[in-house]
Amino acid sequence: MMLLRWIPLAVLAHARTGIQNEIESGFVAGRSGDVILMPKDLPHDSSITLLGEGHIESNLVPEKVSINEVRDIASQALGLPGHNNQAFVKGDMFNMPTLQTMIVVHGMGTDAIKSHGLSNLAAMTGNSPTMELEDLSYPRDPLALSVTLSSGVNPATHGIVAEKWQSQGKVEHALSDDLHYESANIADVLTQLFPESLALSVSGSWAESRAHAPHTTSANTNAYAFNKESKKFESSASASSARLPSQLLEWSFHVDNTDATELFARMKLHGGHVSFTSNGDYTVQADRSSSPVAFSAQDSTDMMLIAEIMYAKFLARKLSTNTKLQKLLSDDHPDTITLSFRGLDAVAQKYGLESKQYAAALKLYDSALPLICTSFTQQLSPSSSSHIGQLVLMGTPVLLNKKMIEEQMQHLALSVDMAYLPSLYLAQAHSDPAHACETLRMNLDADSSSNIKTVCYHELENVQPTDSVFLMTSETTTSSATNVTAAELKRFQIVLWFSLAFTFTIIAAVLSFCCMEYERDTLLFSKRRVKEPSRQ
């Protein structure tokens, strides 16, 4: 009864503060700022599509899946250990997939596919098993979501809340040498069991490419990111003499007419086209009725948008033609490739969701993305029938009314840096940041047109992070994931199942003794004595 008496009070306290699970799972004290601003209605249009004809058990695919389960889903698809109870890949031990490709797209969700008429992506996601992706933390920072996707734990556990944040007035960059995360990702699980496996991670963002790469490089692992200054995809992995040669997959931006024709051929069916100039500028016309949209090669956002798409086509061609890479893809070791596209999200953040640039960028992806998915799941090697993949759409970007927030800051004389939105770091001059946050909340709530919800740090100060569920070390923040060998896994399985069998045998024996009948046997305790016949 005492417990039931406290339940209504706990519910009322939670309703009063308005703290949502999305913020609790994404909050880290000292990194998440003094104020967190969020829309009153968050978009929920993230999805994951399973690719790999002949390997997917479509009848077992649920409608929804948590982002924390994706790592185990991907690992178990290759026959690796995991904690997920649902298996969507056919469990044929003699025909297990040997290559898994995860394609992550930030800045687009199922709502954009419907509202912008992206027919090619609609057909691909409609004809393949697709699940809603749930439990995304807030803030919806692309890097924080990617680390959660790859490691299976929330930002409150892995500690990556954004690509950069403030720490006592100093700017800290995530996934630098001293700010890595400890939870094992998909590539860690793979390379620990199969050190000769190929593990590649590619992204337009330096930190994003490292998020999906193994913590400790091995013979055939590397990560590649787009250098905006040199306009080149180059290795972003830490220095090591025993990894895949970085020059093998480096690429300087240039327009390959053959690749461009293949990637954007579907736009021509609707009267659209993509044209390039000699200096790298390009123009996109989505269809006959749309006006051309110009993108500049001198703008880092515009350049990353097209460079990621062109590099994906280059990478697919390189993997299918290079002798060394073909040998790695054709051996008995499972391999993993991750492509994380950040250009679309960067365009949305810079120009807005209603801009013509964002609409044109969506049309680029609608034409190129199905071809890229097909290239990595069906055309890389003669054994491509054993390839699977996942297309992860991280959802519509969350954009806040920056102008309205700045006006409130000026009105309240609050000194903050808007570069970290939706997190705000109040200046050291504020002796009571909690009071400043409450005042900001009151002003924003009074404006009915703001549609902004304010969460103060002191409401989250008692939130405790949960422990990692798999392969996490706690010695230092720079430690790598624990090394686990195949022999250790076999020994663990033998000890586990023998212990369980022995335990249940003892329990059964004890129960059998306890349940024995104790009535007198009629043959032993008979009251009538039969007279035996005399012997002759």
Coordinates of C-alpha atoms in Angstrom, one line a residue:
M1 CA 0.0 0.0 0.0
M2 CA 2.9 2.4 0.7
L3 CA 4.2 1.8 -2.8
L4 CA 0.8 2.5 -4.3
R5 CA 0.5 5.7 -2.3
W6 CA 3.8 7.1 -3.9
I7 CA 2.9 6.2 -7.5
P8 CA 0.5 9.1 -8.1
L9 CA 3.1 11.5 -6.6
A10 CA 5.8 10.3 -9.0
V11 CA 3.5 10.6 -12.0
L12 CA 2.6 14.2 -11.0
A13 CA 6.3 15.1 -10.5
H14 CA 7.2 13.8 -13.9
A15 CA 4.2 15.7 -15.5
R16 CA 5.2 18.9 -13.7
T17 CA 8.8 18.9 -15.0
G18 CA 7.9 17.6 -18.4
I19 CA 11.1 15.6 -18.7
Q20 CA 10.8 13.2 -21.7
N21 CA 12.5 9.9 -22.1
E22 CA 14.2 11.2 -25.3
I23 CA 16.0 13.9 -23.2
E24 CA 16.8 11.5 -20.3
S25 CA 18.4 9.0 -22.6
G26 CA 20.5 11.8 -24.3
F27 CA 21.6 13.8 -21.2
V28 CA 25.1 13.9 -19.9
A29 CA 25.9 16.3 -17.1
G30 CA 28.4 18.9 -18.2
R31 CA 28.0 18.2 -21.9
S32 CA 24.3 18.8 -22.6
G33 CA 24.3 22.5 -21.6
D34 CA 22.3 24.5 -19.1
V35 CA 19.1 24.7 -21.3
I36 CA 17.8 22.2 -23.8
L37 CA 15.2 23.6 -26.4
M38 CA 13.0 21.2 -28.3
P39 CA 9.8 21.3 -30.4
K40 CA 6.6 20.4 -28.6
D41 CA 6.0 17.9 -31.4
L42 CA 9.1 15.9 -32.4
P43 CA 9.1 14.2 -35.8
H44 CA 8.8 10.4 -35.7
D45 CA 9.5 9.3 -39.2
S46 CA 12.7 7.3 -38.8
S47 CA 12.9 3.9 -40.4
I48 CA 15.1 1.0 -41.2
T49 CA 14.7 -1.1 -44.4
L50 CA 16.2 -4.6 -44.6
L51 CA 18.0 -5.4 -47.9
G52 CA 19.1 -8.8 -49.1
E53 CA 16.7 -10.9 -51.2
G54 CA 16.5 -14.5 -50.2
H55 CA 18.0 -14.0 -46.7
I56 CA 15.2 -12.1 -44.9
E57 CA 12.4 -13.8 -43.1
S58 CA 9.8 -11.2 -44.0
N59 CA 7.1 -12.8 -41.8
L60 CA 9.2 -12.3 -38.7
V61 CA 9.9 -8.6 -39.3
P62 CA 8.0 -6.5 -36.7
E63 CA 6.5 -3.0 -37.4
K64 CA 8.8 -1.2 -35.0
V65 CA 12.3 -1.7 -33.6
S66 CA 14.3 0.3 -31.1
I67 CA 17.5 2.1 -32.3
N68 CA 19.3 0.3 -29.4
E69 CA 18.6 -3.1 -31.0
V70 CA 20.0 -2.3 -34.5
R71 CA 23.6 -3.3 -33.5
D72 CA 22.6 -6.7 -32.4
I73 CA 20.3 -7.1 -35.4
A74 CA 23.2 -6.4 -37.7
S75 CA 25.6 -8.5 -35.7
Q76 CA 23.4 -11.6 -35.6
A77 CA 22.7 -11.3 -39.3
L78 CA 26.4 -12.3 -39.8
G79 CA 26.1 -15.1 -37.2
L80 CA 27.8 -13.0 -34.5
P81 CA 26.7 -12.9 -30.8
G82 CA 24.1 -10.4 -29.7
H83 CA 21.3 -9.8 -27.2
N84 CA 18.4 -9.2 -29.6
N85 CA 15.6 -11.8 -29.3
Q86 CA 14.4 -11.3 -32.8
A87 CA 16.3 -12.7 -35.8
F88 CA 15.2 -11.6 -39.3
V89 CA 17.9 -13.5 -41.3
K90 CA 17.3 -17.1 -42.2
G91 CA 19.3 -19.3 -39.8
D92 CA 21.0 -21.5 -42.4
M93 CA 24.5 -22.0 -41.1
F94 CA 25.8 -23.2 -44.5
N95 CA 24.4 -20.1 -46.3
M96 CA 25.0 -17.2 -43.9
P97 CA 25.6 -13.7 -45.3
T98 CA 29.2 -12.8 -45.8
L99 CA 28.9 -9.1 -46.3
Q100 CA 26.7 -6.5 -44.5
T101 CA 26.3 -3.0 -45.7
M102 CA 24.7 -0.4 -43.5
I103 CA 23.7 2.8 -45.3
V104 CA 22.7 5.6 -42.9
V105 CA 21.0 8.8 -44.2
H106 CA 20.7 11.8 -41.9
G107 CA 18.2 14.5 -42.8
M108 CA 15.5 12.4 -44.4
G109 CA 12.6 10.3 -43.1
T110 CA 9.4 8.7 -44.4
D111 CA 7.6 12.0 -44.2
A112 CA 9.9 13.6 -46.7
I113 CA 9.5 10.6 -49.1
K114 CA 5.7 11.2 -49.0
S115 CA 5.6 15.0 -49.0
H116 CA 8.2 15.5 -51.8
G117 CA 7.1 12.6 -54.0
L118 CA 10.2 10.5 -53.9
S119 CA 8.8 7.7 -55.9
N120 CA 12.0 5.7 -56.3
L121 CA 12.7 5.6 -52.5
A122 CA 9.0 4.9 -51.9
A123 CA 9.1 1.9 -54.2
M124 CA 12.3 0.5 -52.6
T125 CA 11.1 0.9 -49.0
G126 CA 7.7 -0.4 -49.9
N127 CA 8.9 -3.5 -51.6
S128 CA 11.4 -4.4 -48.9
P129 CA 10.8 -5.2 -45.2
T130 CA 10.7 -1.8 -43.4
M131 CA 10.4 -1.0 -39.7
E132 CA 9.8 2.2 -37.8
L133 CA 12.9 3.2 -35.8
E134 CA 12.0 4.1 -32.3
D135 CA 13.6 5.5 -29.1
L136 CA 15.8 8.2 -30.7
S137 CA 17.3 10.4 -28.1
Y138 CA 17.1 14.2 -28.0
P139 CA 18.9 16.4 -29.1
R140 CA 18.7 14.7 -32.5
D141 CA 22.3 15.2 -33.2
P142 CA 23.5 13.1 -36.2
L143 CA 26.7 11.9 -34.5
A144 CA 25.0 11.0 -31.2
L145 CA 22.4 9.0 -33.1
S146 CA 25.0 7.2 -35.2
V147 CA 27.0 6.2 -32.1
T148 CA 23.8 4.9 -30.5
L149 CA 22.9 3.0 -33.8
S150 CA 26.4 1.4 -33.9
S151 CA 26.9 0.7 -30.2
G152 CA 23.4 -0.1 -29.0
V153 CA 23.5 2.2 -26.0
N154 CA 22.1 5.7 -25.4
P155 CA 24.1 9.0 -25.2
A156 CA 23.6 8.9 -21.5
T157 CA 25.8 5.8 -21.5
H158 CA 28.3 6.3 -24.3
G159 CA 28.7 10.0 -23.6
I160 CA 28.6 11.4 -27.1
V161 CA 25.8 14.1 -27.1
A162 CA 26.9 16.1 -30.1
E163 CA 29.9 16.6 -32.5
K164 CA 31.1 19.4 -30.2
W165 CA 30.2 20.9 -26.9
Q166 CA 31.5 23.2 -24.2
S167 CA 33.4 22.1 -21.1
Q168 CA 34.2 25.0 -18.7
G169 CA 34.1 27.4 -21.6
K170 CA 36.4 25.3 -23.8
V171 CA 35.2 23.6 -27.0
E172 CA 35.5 19.8 -27.0
H173 CA 35.3 17.7 -30.1
A174 CA 33.7 14.3 -30.0
L175 CA 35.6 11.1 -31.0
S176 CA 39.0 12.9 -30.7
D177 CA 41.8 10.8 -29.2
D178 CA 40.7 11.7 -25.6
L179 CA 36.9 11.8 -26.2
H180 CA 36.1 8.4 -27.7
Y181 CA 33.3 6.1 -26.5
E182 CA 33.8 2.7 -24.8
S183 CA 30.9 0.6 -26.0
A184 CA 31.7 -1.9 -28.7
N185 CA 30.2 -1.2 -32.1
I186 CA 29.3 -3.5 -34.9
A187 CA 32.8 -3.4 -36.4
D188 CA 34.3 -4.2 -33.0
V189 CA 32.2 -7.3 -32.6
L190 CA 33.2 -8.5 -36.1
T191 CA 36.9 -7.8 -35.9
Q192 CA 37.4 -9.2 -32.5
L193 CA 36.0 -12.6 -33.7
F194 CA 37.5 -12.4 -37.2
P195 CA 40.7 -10.2 -37.2
E196 CA 41.0 -10.7 -41.0
S197 CA 37.6 -9.3 -41.8
L198 CA 37.1 -6.2 -43.9
A199 CA 35.6 -3.3 -42.0
L200 CA 35.1 0.0 -43.8
S201 CA 33.4 3.2 -42.6
V202 CA 32.8 6.2 -44.9
S203 CA 31.1 9.6 -44.2
G204 CA 31.3 13.2 -45.2
S205 CA 32.0 13.9 -41.5
W206 CA 35.3 13.0 -39.8
A207 CA 33.8 12.1 -36.5
E208 CA 30.9 10.2 -38.2
S209 CA 33.3 8.0 -40.0
R210 CA 35.1 7.1 -36.7
A211 CA 31.8 6.4 -35.0
H212 CA 31.2 3.3 -37.1
A213 CA 34.9 2.2 -37.3
P214 CA 36.5 -0.3 -34.9
H215 CA 38.2 1.1 -31.8
T216 CA 41.3 -0.8 -32.6
T217 CA 42.4 -1.0 -36.2
S218 CA 43.3 -4.4 -37.6
A219 CA 44.7 -5.7 -40.9
N220 CA 41.8 -4.8 -43.1
T221 CA 40.0 -1.9 -41.4
N222 CA 39.9 1.8 -42.2
A223 CA 37.7 4.9 -42.1
Y224 CA 37.4 7.6 -44.7
A225 CA 36.0 11.1 -44.4
F226 CA 35.6 14.1 -46.7
N227 CA 38.2 16.8 -46.2
K228 CA 36.4 20.1 -47.0
E229 CA 39.6 22.0 -47.5
S230 CA 41.3 19.6 -49.9
K231 CA 38.0 18.3 -51.4
K232 CA 39.2 14.8 -50.9
F233 CA 38.1 11.6 -49.2
E234 CA 41.0 10.5 -47.1
S235 CA 41.6 8.2 -44.2
S236 CA 40.4 9.4 -40.8
A237 CA 41.5 6.4 -38.8
S238 CA 44.2 6.7 -36.2
A239 CA 47.8 6.0 -37.3
S240 CA 48.6 2.3 -37.5
S241 CA 51.0 0.3 -39.6
A242 CA 48.7 -2.7 -39.8
R243 CA 45.5 -1.6 -41.4
L244 CA 44.1 -1.4 -45.0
P245 CA 46.4 1.0 -47.0
S246 CA 44.8 4.4 -46.8
Q247 CA 45.7 5.3 -50.4
L248 CA 43.7 2.4 -51.7
L249 CA 40.4 4.1 -51.3
E250 CA 41.3 7.8 -51.2
W251 CA 39.5 9.9 -53.8
S252 CA 39.8 13.6 -54.9
F253 CA 36.6 15.2 -56.0
H254 CA 36.0 15.2 -59.7
V255 CA 33.0 14.6 -61.9
D256 CA 33.0 11.2 -63.6
N257 CA 30.4 11.6 -66.4
T258 CA 29.7 7.8 -66.5
D259 CA 29.0 7.7 -62.8
A260 CA 26.9 10.9 -62.8
T261 CA 24.9 9.6 -65.7
E262 CA 24.1 6.3 -63.9
L263 CA 23.4 8.0 -60.5
F264 CA 21.0 10.6 -61.8
A265 CA 19.4 8.7 -64.8
R266 CA 16.1 8.4 -62.9
M267 CA 15.7 12.1 -62.8
K268 CA 15.7 12.3 -66.5
L269 CA 12.5 10.2 -66.7
H270 CA 10.7 13.2 -65.2
G271 CA 12.5 15.8 -67.2
G272 CA 15.1 16.6 -64.6
H273 CA 18.9 16.7 -64.8
V274 CA 22.1 17.5 -63.0
S275 CA 24.8 19.5 -64.8
F276 CA 28.3 20.3 -63.7
T277 CA 30.8 23.0 -64.6
S278 CA 34.5 22.7 -65.0
N279 CA 35.2 24.1 -61.5
G280 CA 32.8 21.7 -59.7
D281 CA 29.7 23.9 -59.4
Y282 CA 26.5 22.0 -60.2
T283 CA 22.9 22.7 -61.0
V284 CA 19.9 20.5 -60.1
Q285 CA 16.6 20.6 -61.9
A286 CA 14.3 18.1 -60.2
D287 CA 11.7 17.8 -63.0
R288 CA 10.2 19.6 -65.9
S289 CA 8.1 22.0 -63.7
S290 CA 10.9 22.9 -61.3
S291 CA 13.4 25.7 -61.7
P292 CA 17.1 24.9 -61.6
V293 CA 18.9 25.2 -58.3
A294 CA 22.5 26.2 -58.2
F295 CA 25.1 24.7 -55.8
S296 CA 28.6 26.1 -55.4
A297 CA 31.8 24.1 -55.2
Q298 CA 33.2 26.8 -52.9
D299 CA 30.6 26.1 -50.3
S300 CA 31.5 23.2 -48.0
T301 CA 27.9 22.1 -47.4
D302 CA 27.1 22.1 -51.2
M303 CA 30.3 20.2 -51.9
M304 CA 29.8 17.6 -49.2
L305 CA 26.3 16.9 -50.5
I306 CA 27.4 15.8 -54.0
A307 CA 30.8 14.4 -52.9
E308 CA 29.3 11.8 -50.6
I309 CA 27.1 10.5 -53.5
M310 CA 29.9 10.4 -56.0
Y311 CA 32.3 8.7 -53.6
A312 CA 29.7 6.0 -52.8
K313 CA 29.6 5.1 -56.5
F314 CA 33.4 5.2 -56.7
L315 CA 33.7 2.9 -53.7
A316 CA 31.3 0.4 -55.1
R317 CA 33.2 0.2 -58.4
K318 CA 36.6 -0.1 -56.5
L319 CA 35.3 -2.9 -54.4
S320 CA 34.1 -4.8 -57.4
T321 CA 37.2 -4.4 -59.5
N322 CA 40.2 -4.2 -57.2
T323 CA 41.9 -7.6 -56.8
K324 CA 42.9 -7.2 -53.1
L325 CA 39.4 -6.1 -52.1
Q326 CA 37.7 -8.8 -54.1
K327 CA 39.9 -11.4 -52.4
L328 CA 38.8 -10.0 -49.0
L329 CA 35.1 -10.0 -50.0
S330 CA 35.3 -13.6 -51.3
D331 CA 37.0 -15.2 -48.4
D332 CA 35.2 -17.1 -45.5
H333 CA 35.3 -14.1 -43.1
P334 CA 32.2 -11.9 -42.8
D335 CA 32.7 -8.2 -43.7
T336 CA 31.0 -5.0 -42.9
I337 CA 30.8 -1.6 -44.8
T338 CA 29.1 1.5 -43.4
L339 CA 28.2 4.5 -45.4
S340 CA 26.8 7.5 -43.4
F341 CA 25.5 10.4 -45.5
R342 CA 25.6 13.8 -43.7
G343 CA 25.3 16.1 -46.6
L344 CA 21.5 16.1 -46.7
D345 CA 21.2 17.0 -43.0
A346 CA 23.8 19.8 -43.5
V347 CA 21.7 21.3 -46.4
A348 CA 18.6 21.2 -44.3
Q349 CA 20.3 22.9 -41.4
K350 CA 21.8 25.6 -43.6
Y351 CA 18.9 26.4 -46.0
G352 CA 15.8 25.1 -44.1
L353 CA 13.3 22.4 -44.7
E354 CA 11.2 24.5 -47.0
S355 CA 14.1 25.7 -49.1
K356 CA 14.5 24.9 -52.8
Q357 CA 18.0 23.6 -52.0
Y358 CA 16.7 20.9 -49.6
A359 CA 14.0 19.9 -52.1
A360 CA 16.6 19.5 -54.9
A361 CA 18.9 17.6 -52.6
L362 CA 16.1 15.1 -51.8
K363 CA 15.6 14.5 -55.5
L364 CA 19.3 13.7 -55.9
Y365 CA 19.0 11.1 -53.2
D366 CA 15.8 9.7 -54.7
S367 CA 17.6 9.0 -57.9
A368 CA 21.0 7.9 -56.6
L369 CA 20.2 6.1 -53.3
P370 CA 18.4 3.0 -54.8
L371 CA 21.3 2.5 -57.2
I372 CA 23.8 2.8 -54.4
C373 CA 21.9 0.3 -52.3
T374 CA 21.7 -2.2 -55.2
S375 CA 25.5 -1.8 -55.9
F376 CA 26.5 -2.7 -52.4
T377 CA 24.0 -5.5 -51.8
Q378 CA 23.9 -7.3 -55.2
Q379 CA 26.8 -6.3 -57.4
L380 CA 30.1 -6.3 -55.5
S381 CA 31.2 -9.9 -56.1
P382 CA 30.2 -13.2 -57.7
S383 CA 28.9 -14.3 -54.3
S384 CA 26.7 -11.2 -54.0
S385 CA 23.7 -13.5 -53.3
S386 CA 25.1 -13.8 -49.7
H387 CA 25.1 -10.0 -49.2
I388 CA 22.6 -8.2 -47.0
G389 CA 22.2 -4.6 -45.9
Q390 CA 20.2 -2.0 -44.0
L391 CA 19.0 1.4 -45.2
V392 CA 18.5 3.6 -42.1
L393 CA 16.7 6.9 -42.6
M394 CA 17.3 8.9 -39.4
G395 CA 14.2 11.1 -39.9
T396 CA 13.4 14.7 -40.5
P397 CA 15.9 17.2 -39.1
V398 CA 14.8 19.1 -36.0
L399 CA 15.1 22.8 -36.7
L400 CA 14.3 25.5 -34.2
N401 CA 13.3 29.1 -34.7
K402 CA 16.7 30.6 -34.1
K403 CA 15.5 34.2 -34.6
M404 CA 12.8 33.9 -32.0
I405 CA 15.4 32.4 -29.5
E406 CA 17.9 35.2 -30.2
E407 CA 15.2 37.8 -29.5
Q408 CA 14.4 36.2 -26.2
M409 CA 18.1 36.1 -25.3
Q410 CA 18.4 39.8 -26.0
H411 CA 15.2 40.5 -24.0
L412 CA 16.5 38.7 -21.0
A413 CA 20.1 39.9 -21.4
L414 CA 21.3 36.3 -21.5
S415 CA 24.8 35.7 -22.9
V416 CA 24.9 32.4 -24.8
D417 CA 26.5 30.9 -27.9
M418 CA 23.9 29.8 -30.4
A419 CA 26.3 27.5 -32.2
Y420 CA 25.4 24.6 -29.9
L421 CA 21.6 24.7 -30.5
P422 CA 19.4 23.0 -29.3
S423 CA 21.7 23.1 -26.2
L424 CA 22.5 26.5 -24.6
Y425 CA 25.5 27.2 -22.4
L426 CA 24.9 30.2 -20.2
A427 CA 27.9 32.5 -19.6
Q428 CA 29.8 32.2 -16.3
A429 CA 28.4 35.6 -15.3
H430 CA 25.0 34.0 -14.5
S431 CA 25.1 33.1 -10.9
D432 CA 21.8 31.2 -11.0
P433 CA 21.4 29.5 -14.4
A434 CA 18.4 27.5 -13.1
H435 CA 16.5 30.8 -12.5
A436 CA 17.6 32.1 -16.0
C437 CA 16.3 28.9 -17.6
E438 CA 13.0 29.1 -15.8
T439 CA 12.5 32.7 -16.9
L440 CA 13.3 31.7 -20.5
R441 CA 10.8 28.9 -20.3
M442 CA 8.1 31.3 -19.0
N443 CA 8.7 33.7 -21.8
L444 CA 8.7 31.1 -24.5
D445 CA 5.6 29.4 -23.1
A446 CA 3.8 32.8 -23.2
D447 CA 4.4 33.0 -26.9
S448 CA 1.9 30.6 -28.5
S449 CA 3.6 30.7 -31.8
S450 CA 7.0 29.5 -30.5
N451 CA 6.1 25.8 -30.4
I452 CA 9.3 25.4 -28.3
K453 CA 9.6 23.4 -25.1
T454 CA 12.3 24.4 -22.6
V455 CA 14.1 21.8 -20.3
C456 CA 16.4 23.0 -17.6
Y457 CA 19.5 21.2 -16.5
H458 CA 18.6 21.1 -12.8
E459 CA 15.6 18.9 -13.7
L460 CA 18.0 16.3 -15.0
E461 CA 20.8 16.4 -12.5
N462 CA 19.6 13.3 -10.8
V463 CA 19.4 11.2 -13.9
Q464 CA 21.9 8.4 -13.7
P465 CA 23.3 6.8 -16.9
T466 CA 22.7 3.1 -17.4
D467 CA 25.5 0.5 -17.9
S468 CA 26.5 -0.8 -21.3
V469 CA 25.1 -4.2 -22.1
F470 CA 28.0 -5.7 -24.0
L471 CA 31.8 -5.4 -24.3
M472 CA 32.3 -2.2 -22.4
T473 CA 35.5 -1.3 -20.5
S474 CA 35.8 1.1 -17.6
E475 CA 39.5 1.6 -17.1
T476 CA 39.9 4.9 -19.0
T477 CA 37.9 6.9 -21.5
T478 CA 40.3 5.9 -24.3
S479 CA 40.3 2.2 -23.7
S480 CA 39.3 -0.1 -26.5
A481 CA 36.6 -2.7 -26.4
T482 CA 37.5 -5.9 -24.7
N483 CA 39.1 -8.5 -27.1
V484 CA 37.1 -11.7 -27.3
T485 CA 38.4 -14.7 -29.2
A486 CA 36.5 -17.5 -30.8
A487 CA 38.1 -20.0 -28.5
E488 CA 36.9 -18.0 -25.4
L489 CA 33.4 -17.9 -26.9
K490 CA 33.3 -21.6 -27.4
R491 CA 34.6 -22.2 -23.8
F492 CA 32.0 -19.8 -22.5
Q493 CA 29.2 -21.7 -24.3
I494 CA 30.4 -25.0 -23.0
V495 CA 30.6 -23.9 -19.4
L496 CA 27.3 -22.0 -19.7
W497 CA 25.2 -24.9 -21.1
F498 CA 26.9 -27.5 -18.9
S499 CA 26.2 -25.4 -15.8
L500 CA 22.6 -24.9 -16.7
A501 CA 22.1 -28.6 -17.5
F502 CA 23.8 -29.6 -14.2
T503 CA 21.7 -27.1 -12.2
F504 CA 18.4 -28.3 -13.6
T505 CA 19.4 -31.9 -13.1
I506 CA 20.0 -31.2 -9.4
I507 CA 16.7 -29.3 -9.1
A508 CA 14.8 -32.2 -10.7
A509 CA 16.5 -34.8 -8.4
V510 CA 15.6 -32.7 -5.3
L511 CA 12.0 -32.3 -6.5
S512 CA 11.6 -36.0 -7.2
F513 CA 12.7 -36.8 -3.6
C514 CA 10.3 -34.3 -2.2
C515 CA 7.4 -35.6 -4.2
M516 CA 7.9 -39.3 -3.4
E517 CA 4.8 -41.2 -2.1
Y518 CA 5.1 -42.3 1.6
E519 CA 2.0 -44.6 1.9
R520 CA 2.5 -48.2 3.1
D521 CA 2.9 -50.8 0.5
T522 CA 0.1 -53.5 0.7
L523 CA 2.5 -56.3 0.0
L524 CA 4.9 -55.3 2.8
F525 CA 2.3 -54.4 5.4
S526 CA -0.5 -57.0 4.7
K527 CA -2.7 -57.7 7.8
R528 CA -3.9 -61.1 6.5
R529 CA -1.4 -64.0 6.6
V530 CA -2.0 -66.6 3.9
K531 CA -1.3 -70.1 5.0
E532 CA 1.4 -71.7 2.9
P533 CA 0.8 -75.2 1.6
S534 CA 2.9 -77.9 3.1
R535 CA 5.7 -79.2 1.1
Q536 CA 5.4 -82.8 0.0

